[in-house]
Amino acid sequence: YNEYKQSVTNTLKGIAGKFFGVELESLILLSIPTLVKERLVVLDDVERKHVSLDIDEVMGFISEYSENHDSRFLLLLNQDKLADKAIWETLHEKVIDLEIVLDPTPADAFSIATLENAPPYLESVRAAIEILGINNIRVIRRVCRVVTKFLGKYSNLEESSIVHVVPSTVLLTALHYRAIPEGPPLSYVASYNSMEHMFAKEMAADYERKQEE
């Protein structure tokens, strides 16, 4: 047994260093068939694996223990953030028996995110979230915390103020957390000057009028 354990240690030492947050001792235990037989093993944040650990190594590891030791694996990951997504798409149909995709609508995600802590001006925040198409529950909770921090003391803002402040707060927070696909950089939006933009439009209109004259 000691020789087997040492062999496993040497084999998995390189793999262990490629995982974020996984200790070598955990993989040694995972490698002992008697301890993982007929067990459910959960691997979370697979997309955060080290770049030197290929997804086919992970899938091979899962396939080996599933087929030979009756182990079962539950993988939690964001497919869109996998660096080797093409390999994942090729192999996962051969290795993964069941796939459940979490893709809530912005409305559903907002309802979940605000179950315990609803921000002020709830409907305005909801409307901005839906317009921006944000369905990341963690980001929505962060947006709500920011709105609460800045507007929590102001319960009677006029509608004209709400329609300017709330959407802008939601937009800037979402951009900060990169929650809007192909959205503009936060620095660009933060530097936007509405008065300068309006003045530029007036200058352009004035120029066109003079050209027509």
Short mmCIF file of N, CA and C in Angstrom, two decimals, residues 3 19 22-23 28 110-111 123 132 156 160 195 201 207:
data_model
loop_
_atom_site.label_atom_id
_atom_site.label_comp_id
_atom_site.label_asym_id
_atom_site.label_seq_id
_atom_site.Cartn_x
_atom_site.Cartn_y
_atom_site.Cartn_z
N GLU A 3 3.84 1.63 -1.22
CA GLU A 3 4.44 1.80 -2.55
C GLU A 3 3.40 2.38 -3.51
N PHE A 19 -4.20 22.91 -10.24
CA PHE A 19 -5.52 23.30 -9.76
C PHE A 19 -5.41 24.46 -8.79
N VAL A 22 -6.85 23.39 -4.71
CA VAL A 22 -6.88 21.96 -4.44
C VAL A 22 -5.53 21.53 -3.91
N GLU A 23 -5.52 20.98 -2.72
CA GLU A 23 -4.27 20.57 -2.10
C GLU A 23 -3.86 19.19 -2.57
N ILE A 28 -4.50 12.92 -3.43
CA ILE A 28 -4.02 11.59 -3.02
C ILE A 28 -5.19 10.76 -2.51
N PHE A 110 -33.04 38.37 -11.22
CA PHE A 110 -33.28 39.50 -10.33
C PHE A 110 -34.16 39.08 -9.15
N SER A 111 -35.17 38.28 -9.43
CA SER A 111 -36.06 37.81 -8.37
C SER A 111 -35.30 36.98 -7.34
N GLU A 123 -38.26 48.57 -8.58
CA GLU A 123 -38.74 48.41 -9.96
C GLU A 123 -37.84 49.11 -10.96
N LEU A 132 -30.46 45.80 -19.74
CA LEU A 132 -29.06 45.46 -19.97
C LEU A 132 -28.85 43.96 -20.18
N ASN A 156 -37.41 59.25 -0.89
CA ASN A 156 -38.46 60.04 -1.57
C ASN A 156 -37.91 60.85 -2.73
N SER A 160 -38.02 62.22 -11.69
CA SER A 160 -37.03 62.75 -12.63
C SER A 160 -35.61 62.43 -12.19
N MET A 195 -22.99 67.43 -21.24
CA MET A 195 -22.99 68.82 -21.67
C MET A 195 -22.06 69.03 -22.87
N LYS A 201 -23.13 68.63 -30.53
CA LYS A 201 -24.25 68.46 -31.45
C LYS A 201 -24.75 69.82 -31.93
N TYR A 207 -23.13 74.33 -37.94
CA TYR A 207 -22.27 74.23 -39.11
C TYR A 207 -23.09 73.84 -40.34
#
